[in-house]
PDB file of C-alpha atoms and ligand atoms in Angstrom:
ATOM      1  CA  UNK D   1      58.381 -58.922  92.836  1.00  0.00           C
ATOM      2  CA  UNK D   2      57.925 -54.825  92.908  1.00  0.00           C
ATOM      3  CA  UNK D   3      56.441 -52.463  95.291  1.00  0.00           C
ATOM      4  CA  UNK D   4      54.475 -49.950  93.327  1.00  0.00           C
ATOM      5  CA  UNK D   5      52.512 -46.619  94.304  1.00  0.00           C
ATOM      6  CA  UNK D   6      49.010 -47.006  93.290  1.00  0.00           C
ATOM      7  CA  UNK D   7      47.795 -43.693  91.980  1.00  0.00           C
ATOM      8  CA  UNK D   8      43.920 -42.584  91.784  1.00  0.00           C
ATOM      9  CA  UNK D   9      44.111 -40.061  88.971  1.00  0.00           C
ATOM     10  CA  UNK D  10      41.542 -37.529  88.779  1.00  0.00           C
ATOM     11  CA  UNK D  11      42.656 -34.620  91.891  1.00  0.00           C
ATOM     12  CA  UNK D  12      46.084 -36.690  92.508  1.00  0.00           C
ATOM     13  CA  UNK D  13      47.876 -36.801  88.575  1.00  0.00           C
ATOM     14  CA  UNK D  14      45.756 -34.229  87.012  1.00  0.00           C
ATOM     15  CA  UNK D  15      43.635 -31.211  87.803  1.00  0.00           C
ATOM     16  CA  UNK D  16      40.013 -32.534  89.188  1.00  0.00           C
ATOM     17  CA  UNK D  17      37.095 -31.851  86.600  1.00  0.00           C
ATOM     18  CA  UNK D  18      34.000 -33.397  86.997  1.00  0.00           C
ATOM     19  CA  UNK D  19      33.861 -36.355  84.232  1.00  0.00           C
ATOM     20  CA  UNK D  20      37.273 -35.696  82.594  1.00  0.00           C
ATOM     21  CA  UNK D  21      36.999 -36.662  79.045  1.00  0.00           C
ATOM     22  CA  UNK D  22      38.708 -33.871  76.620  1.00  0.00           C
ATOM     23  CA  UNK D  23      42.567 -34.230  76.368  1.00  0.00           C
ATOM     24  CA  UNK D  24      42.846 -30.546  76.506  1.00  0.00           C
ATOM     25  CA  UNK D  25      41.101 -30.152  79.626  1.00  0.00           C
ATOM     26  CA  UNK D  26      44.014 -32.784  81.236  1.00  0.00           C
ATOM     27  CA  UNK D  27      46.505 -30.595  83.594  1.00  0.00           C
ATOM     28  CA  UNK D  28      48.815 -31.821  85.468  1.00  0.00           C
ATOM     29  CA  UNK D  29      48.703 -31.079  89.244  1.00  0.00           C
ATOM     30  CA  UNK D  30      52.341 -28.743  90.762  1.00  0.00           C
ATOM     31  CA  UNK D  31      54.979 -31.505  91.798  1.00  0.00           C
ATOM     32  CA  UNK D  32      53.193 -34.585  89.769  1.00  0.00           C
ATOM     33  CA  UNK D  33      56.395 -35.054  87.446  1.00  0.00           C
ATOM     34  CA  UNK D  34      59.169 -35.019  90.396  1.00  0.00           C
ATOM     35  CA  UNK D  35      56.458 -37.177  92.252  1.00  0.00           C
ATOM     36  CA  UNK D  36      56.421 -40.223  89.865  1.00  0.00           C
ATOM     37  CA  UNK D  37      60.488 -40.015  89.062  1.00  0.00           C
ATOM     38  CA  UNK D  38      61.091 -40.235  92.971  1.00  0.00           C
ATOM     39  CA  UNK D  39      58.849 -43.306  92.636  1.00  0.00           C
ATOM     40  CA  UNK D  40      60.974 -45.141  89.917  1.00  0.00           C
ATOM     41  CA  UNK D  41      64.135 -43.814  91.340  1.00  0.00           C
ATOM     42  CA  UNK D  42      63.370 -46.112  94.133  1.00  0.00           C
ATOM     43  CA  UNK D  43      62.720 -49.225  91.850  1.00  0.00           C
ATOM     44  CA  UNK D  44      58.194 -48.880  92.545  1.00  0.00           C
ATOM     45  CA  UNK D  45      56.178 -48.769  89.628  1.00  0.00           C
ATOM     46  CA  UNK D  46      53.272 -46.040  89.350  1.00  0.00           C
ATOM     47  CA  UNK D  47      50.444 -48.161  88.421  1.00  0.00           C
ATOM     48  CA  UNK D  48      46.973 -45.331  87.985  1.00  0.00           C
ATOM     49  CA  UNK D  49      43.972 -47.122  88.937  1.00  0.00           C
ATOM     50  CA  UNK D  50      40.680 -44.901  88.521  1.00  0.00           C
ATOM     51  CA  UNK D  51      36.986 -45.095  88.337  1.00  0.00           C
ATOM     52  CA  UNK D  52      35.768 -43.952  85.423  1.00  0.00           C
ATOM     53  CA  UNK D  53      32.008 -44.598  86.153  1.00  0.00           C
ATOM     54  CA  UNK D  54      31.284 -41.638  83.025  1.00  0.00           C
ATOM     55  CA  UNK D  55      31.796 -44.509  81.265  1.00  0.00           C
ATOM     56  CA  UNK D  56      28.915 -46.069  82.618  1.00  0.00           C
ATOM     57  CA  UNK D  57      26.542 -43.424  82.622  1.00  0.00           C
ATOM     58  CA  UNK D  58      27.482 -42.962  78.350  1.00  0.00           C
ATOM     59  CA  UNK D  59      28.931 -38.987  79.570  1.00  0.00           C
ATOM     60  CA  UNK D  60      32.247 -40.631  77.079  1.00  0.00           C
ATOM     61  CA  UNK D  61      33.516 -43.699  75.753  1.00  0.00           C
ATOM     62  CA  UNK D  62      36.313 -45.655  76.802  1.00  0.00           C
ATOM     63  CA  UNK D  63      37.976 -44.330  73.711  1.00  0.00           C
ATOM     64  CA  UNK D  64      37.604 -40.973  75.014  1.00  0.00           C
ATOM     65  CA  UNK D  65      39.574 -42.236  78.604  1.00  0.00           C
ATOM     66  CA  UNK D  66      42.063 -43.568  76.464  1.00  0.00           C
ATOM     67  CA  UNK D  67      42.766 -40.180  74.497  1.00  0.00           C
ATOM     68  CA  UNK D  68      42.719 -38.315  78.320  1.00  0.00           C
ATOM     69  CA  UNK D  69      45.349 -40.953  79.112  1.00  0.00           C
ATOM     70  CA  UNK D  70      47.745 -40.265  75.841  1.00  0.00           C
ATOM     71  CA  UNK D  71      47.413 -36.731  76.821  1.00  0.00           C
ATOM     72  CA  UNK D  72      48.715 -37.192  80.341  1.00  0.00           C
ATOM     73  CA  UNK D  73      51.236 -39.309  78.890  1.00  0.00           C
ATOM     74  CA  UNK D  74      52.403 -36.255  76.856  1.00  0.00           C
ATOM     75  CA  UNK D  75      52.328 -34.225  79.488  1.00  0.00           C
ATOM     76  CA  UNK D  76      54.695 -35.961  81.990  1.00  0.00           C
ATOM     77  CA  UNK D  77      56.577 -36.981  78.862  1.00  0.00           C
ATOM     78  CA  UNK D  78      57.923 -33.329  78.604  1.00  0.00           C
ATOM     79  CA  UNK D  79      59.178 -33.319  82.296  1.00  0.00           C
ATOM     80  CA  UNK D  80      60.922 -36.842  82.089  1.00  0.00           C
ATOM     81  CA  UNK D  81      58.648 -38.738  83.738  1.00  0.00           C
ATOM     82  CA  UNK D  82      55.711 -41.483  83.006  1.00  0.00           C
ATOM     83  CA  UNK D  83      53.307 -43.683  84.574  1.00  0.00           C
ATOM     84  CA  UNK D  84      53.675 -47.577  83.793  1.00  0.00           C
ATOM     85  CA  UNK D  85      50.345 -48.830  83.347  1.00  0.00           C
ATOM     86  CA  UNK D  86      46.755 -47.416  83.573  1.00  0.00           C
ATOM     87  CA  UNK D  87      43.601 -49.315  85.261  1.00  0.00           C
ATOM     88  CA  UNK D  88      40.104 -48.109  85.386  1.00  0.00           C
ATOM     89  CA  UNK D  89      36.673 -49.330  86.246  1.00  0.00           C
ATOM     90  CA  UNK D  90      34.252 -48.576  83.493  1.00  0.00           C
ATOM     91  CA  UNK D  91      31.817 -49.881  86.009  1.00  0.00           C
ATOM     92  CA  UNK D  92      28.963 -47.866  88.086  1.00  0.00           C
ATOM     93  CA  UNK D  93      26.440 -50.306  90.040  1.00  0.00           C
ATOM     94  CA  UNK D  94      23.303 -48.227  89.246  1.00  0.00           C
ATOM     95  CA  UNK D  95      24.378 -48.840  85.296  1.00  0.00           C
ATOM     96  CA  UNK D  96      25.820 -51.936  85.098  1.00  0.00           C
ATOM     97  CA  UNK D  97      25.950 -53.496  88.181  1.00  0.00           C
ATOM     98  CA  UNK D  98      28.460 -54.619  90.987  1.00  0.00           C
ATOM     99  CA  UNK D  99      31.758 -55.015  90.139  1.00  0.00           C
ATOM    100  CA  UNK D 100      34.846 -56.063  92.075  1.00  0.00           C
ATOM    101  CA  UNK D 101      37.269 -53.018  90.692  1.00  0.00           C
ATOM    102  CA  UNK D 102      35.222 -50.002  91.514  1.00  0.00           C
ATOM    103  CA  UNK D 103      37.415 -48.341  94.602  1.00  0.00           C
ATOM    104  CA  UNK D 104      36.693 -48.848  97.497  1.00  0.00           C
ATOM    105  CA  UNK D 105      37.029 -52.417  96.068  1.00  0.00           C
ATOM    106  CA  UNK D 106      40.589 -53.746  95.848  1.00  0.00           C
ATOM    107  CA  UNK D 107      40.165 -55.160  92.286  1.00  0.00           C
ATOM    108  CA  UNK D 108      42.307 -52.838  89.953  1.00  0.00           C
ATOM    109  CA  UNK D 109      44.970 -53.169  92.432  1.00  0.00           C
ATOM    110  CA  UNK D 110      44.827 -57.062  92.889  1.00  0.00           C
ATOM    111  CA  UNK D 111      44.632 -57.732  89.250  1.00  0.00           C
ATOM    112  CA  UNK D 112      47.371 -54.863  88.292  1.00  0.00           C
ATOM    113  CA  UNK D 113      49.371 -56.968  91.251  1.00  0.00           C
ATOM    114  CA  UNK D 114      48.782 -60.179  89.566  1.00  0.00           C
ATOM    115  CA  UNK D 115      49.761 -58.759  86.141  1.00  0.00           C
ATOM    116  CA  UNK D 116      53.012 -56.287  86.917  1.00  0.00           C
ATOM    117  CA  UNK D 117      54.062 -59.044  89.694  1.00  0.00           C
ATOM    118  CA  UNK D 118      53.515 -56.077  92.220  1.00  0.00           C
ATOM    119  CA  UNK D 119      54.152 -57.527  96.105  1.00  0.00           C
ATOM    120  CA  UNK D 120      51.067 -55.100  97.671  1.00  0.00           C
ATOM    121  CA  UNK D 121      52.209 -55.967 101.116  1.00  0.00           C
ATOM    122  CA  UNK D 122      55.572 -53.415 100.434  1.00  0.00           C
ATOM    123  CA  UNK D 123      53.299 -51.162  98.115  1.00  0.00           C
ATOM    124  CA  UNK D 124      51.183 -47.622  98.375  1.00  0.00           C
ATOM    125  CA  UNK D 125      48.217 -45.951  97.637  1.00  0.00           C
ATOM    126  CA  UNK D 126      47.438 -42.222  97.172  1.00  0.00           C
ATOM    127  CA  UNK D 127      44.072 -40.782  96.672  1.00  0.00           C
ATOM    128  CA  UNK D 128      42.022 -37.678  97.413  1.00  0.00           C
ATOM    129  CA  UNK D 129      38.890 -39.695  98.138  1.00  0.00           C
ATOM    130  CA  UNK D 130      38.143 -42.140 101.022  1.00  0.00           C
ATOM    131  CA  UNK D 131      37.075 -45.015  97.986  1.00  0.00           C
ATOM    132  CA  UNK D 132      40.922 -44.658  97.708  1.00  0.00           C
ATOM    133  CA  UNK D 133      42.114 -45.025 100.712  1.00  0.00           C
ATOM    134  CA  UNK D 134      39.812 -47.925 101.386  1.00  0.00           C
ATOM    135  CA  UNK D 135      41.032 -49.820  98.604  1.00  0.00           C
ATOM    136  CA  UNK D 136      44.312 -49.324  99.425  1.00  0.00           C
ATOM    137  CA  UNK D 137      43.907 -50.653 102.889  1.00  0.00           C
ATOM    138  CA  UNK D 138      41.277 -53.344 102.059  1.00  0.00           C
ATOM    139  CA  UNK D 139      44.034 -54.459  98.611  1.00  0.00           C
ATOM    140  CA  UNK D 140      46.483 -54.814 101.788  1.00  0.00           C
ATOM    141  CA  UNK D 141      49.273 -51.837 101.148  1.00  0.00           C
ATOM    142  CA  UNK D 142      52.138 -50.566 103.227  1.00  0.00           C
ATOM    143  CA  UNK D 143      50.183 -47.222 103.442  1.00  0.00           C
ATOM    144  CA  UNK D 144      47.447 -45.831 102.409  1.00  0.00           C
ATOM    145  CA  UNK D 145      47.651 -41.499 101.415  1.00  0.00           C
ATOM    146  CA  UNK D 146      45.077 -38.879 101.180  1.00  0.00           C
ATOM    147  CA  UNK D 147      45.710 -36.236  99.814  1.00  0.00           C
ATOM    148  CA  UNK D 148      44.701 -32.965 100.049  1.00  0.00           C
ATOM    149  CA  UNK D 149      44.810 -32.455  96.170  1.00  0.00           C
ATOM    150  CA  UNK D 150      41.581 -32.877  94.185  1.00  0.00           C
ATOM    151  CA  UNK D 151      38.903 -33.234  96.160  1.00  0.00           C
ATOM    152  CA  UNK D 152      41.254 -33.920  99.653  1.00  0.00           C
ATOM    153  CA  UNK D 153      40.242 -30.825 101.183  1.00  0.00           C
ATOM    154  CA  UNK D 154      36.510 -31.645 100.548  1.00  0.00           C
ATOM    155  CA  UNK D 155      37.278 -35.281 101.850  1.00  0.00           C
ATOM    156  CA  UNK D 156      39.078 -34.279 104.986  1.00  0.00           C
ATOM    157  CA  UNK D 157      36.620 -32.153 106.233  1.00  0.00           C
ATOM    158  CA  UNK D 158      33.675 -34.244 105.419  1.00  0.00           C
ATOM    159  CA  UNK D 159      35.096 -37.726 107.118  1.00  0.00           C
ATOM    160  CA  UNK D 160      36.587 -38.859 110.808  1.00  0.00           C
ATOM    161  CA  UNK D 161      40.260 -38.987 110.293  1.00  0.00           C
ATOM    162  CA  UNK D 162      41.562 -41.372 112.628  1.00  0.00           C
ATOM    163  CA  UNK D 163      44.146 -43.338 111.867  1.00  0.00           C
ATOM    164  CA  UNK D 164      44.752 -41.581 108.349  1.00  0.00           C
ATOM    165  CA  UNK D 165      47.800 -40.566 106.916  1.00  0.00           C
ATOM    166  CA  UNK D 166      47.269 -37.305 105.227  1.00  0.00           C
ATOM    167  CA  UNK D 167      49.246 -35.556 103.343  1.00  0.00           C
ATOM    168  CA  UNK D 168      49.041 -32.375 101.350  1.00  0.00           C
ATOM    169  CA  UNK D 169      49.883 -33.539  97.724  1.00  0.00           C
ATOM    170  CA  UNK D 170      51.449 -36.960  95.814  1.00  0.00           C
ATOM    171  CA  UNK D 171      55.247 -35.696  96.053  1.00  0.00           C
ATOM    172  CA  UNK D 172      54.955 -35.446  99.950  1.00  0.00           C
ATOM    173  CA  UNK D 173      53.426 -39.128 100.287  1.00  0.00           C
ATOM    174  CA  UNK D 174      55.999 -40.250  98.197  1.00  0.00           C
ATOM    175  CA  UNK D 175      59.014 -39.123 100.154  1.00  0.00           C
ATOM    176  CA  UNK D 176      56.561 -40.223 103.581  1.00  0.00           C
ATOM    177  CA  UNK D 177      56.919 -43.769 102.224  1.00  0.00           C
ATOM    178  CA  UNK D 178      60.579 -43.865 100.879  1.00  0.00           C
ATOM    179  CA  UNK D 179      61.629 -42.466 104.239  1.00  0.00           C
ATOM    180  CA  UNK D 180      58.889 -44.658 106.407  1.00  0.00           C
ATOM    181  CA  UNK D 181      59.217 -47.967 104.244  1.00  0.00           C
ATOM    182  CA  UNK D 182      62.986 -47.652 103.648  1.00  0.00           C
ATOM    183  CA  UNK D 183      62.704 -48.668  99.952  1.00  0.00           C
ATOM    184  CA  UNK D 184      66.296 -49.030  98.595  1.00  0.00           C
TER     185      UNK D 184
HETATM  186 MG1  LIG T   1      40.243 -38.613  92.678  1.00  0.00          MG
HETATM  187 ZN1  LIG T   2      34.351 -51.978  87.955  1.00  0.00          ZN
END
């Protein structure tokens, strides 16, 4: 079994736009590259799991997410470094109804867990929204981030932060966990 670092996308890999569907809109966020080779310099996997409810609403087509995705894939290509697997949640209940992946629910992190034979109990979570952090916790992880990246800042000062590890970008909650969670 591997530990992995479960990555929202939108305001944690890449720059946050509202309903992210053009490739050339997709920039990576300072630090994002160094981020995700400290994570598979420790052995983790980065396993992206993001709700894509634009999908939902018909804003673009899962085609479109896919294309986004290539393009980020590019991206962190030039600096080295690479994500290993991409989940999403097409899913928005006032379209199509409940679903069990849409963060806060644990689902893209239970069935990436079931799929990658992640161990979630030694893994992490990152997100600049609480919907991450709660699926995180509720999925059962190590540690679950905010970030102040993205929408963070926005998140931080909006919610009661008790008991919440915050930190200000991906690359710092990546060396929090190494250090904390002594992964080889
Ligand atoms: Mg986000
Ligand atoms: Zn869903």
């Amino acid at each position: 079994m591997k530990s992995a670092f479960f990555l929202d996308r939108d305001g944690v890999i890449n720059a946050e736009v509202d309903y992210l569907s053009d490739p050339e809109q997709a920039v990576l966020l300072p630090g994002v590259a160094d981020a995700l080779k400290m994570i598979h310099a420790s052995g983790m996997l980065a396993v992206v799991v993001t709700n894509q409810s634009g999908i939902a609403r018909g804003y673009y087509t899962e085609e479109d997410m896919h294309a986004v995705h290539r393009r980020l894939d590019e991206l962190l290509a030039q600096s080295g470094a690479a994500v290993d697997a991409y989940y999403f949640c097409p899913h928005h209940p006032k379209y199509t109804g409940e679903c069990d992946c849409r963060k806060p629910a644990p689902g893209m992190l239970k069935k990436a867990a079931a799929e990658l034979h992640i161990d979630i109990a030694s893994s992490a979570m990152a997100g600049d929204r609480m919907s991450d952090v709660g699926a995180g916790r509720t999925a059962g992880c190590a540690e679950s981030y905010l970030l102040l990246t993205g929408y963070g800042p926005t998140t931080a000062a909006t919610h009661d932060l008790t008991g919440i590890t915050v930190k200000p970008d991906l690359a710092s909650a990546v060396r929090d966990f190494l250090d904390r969670f002594q992964v080889k």
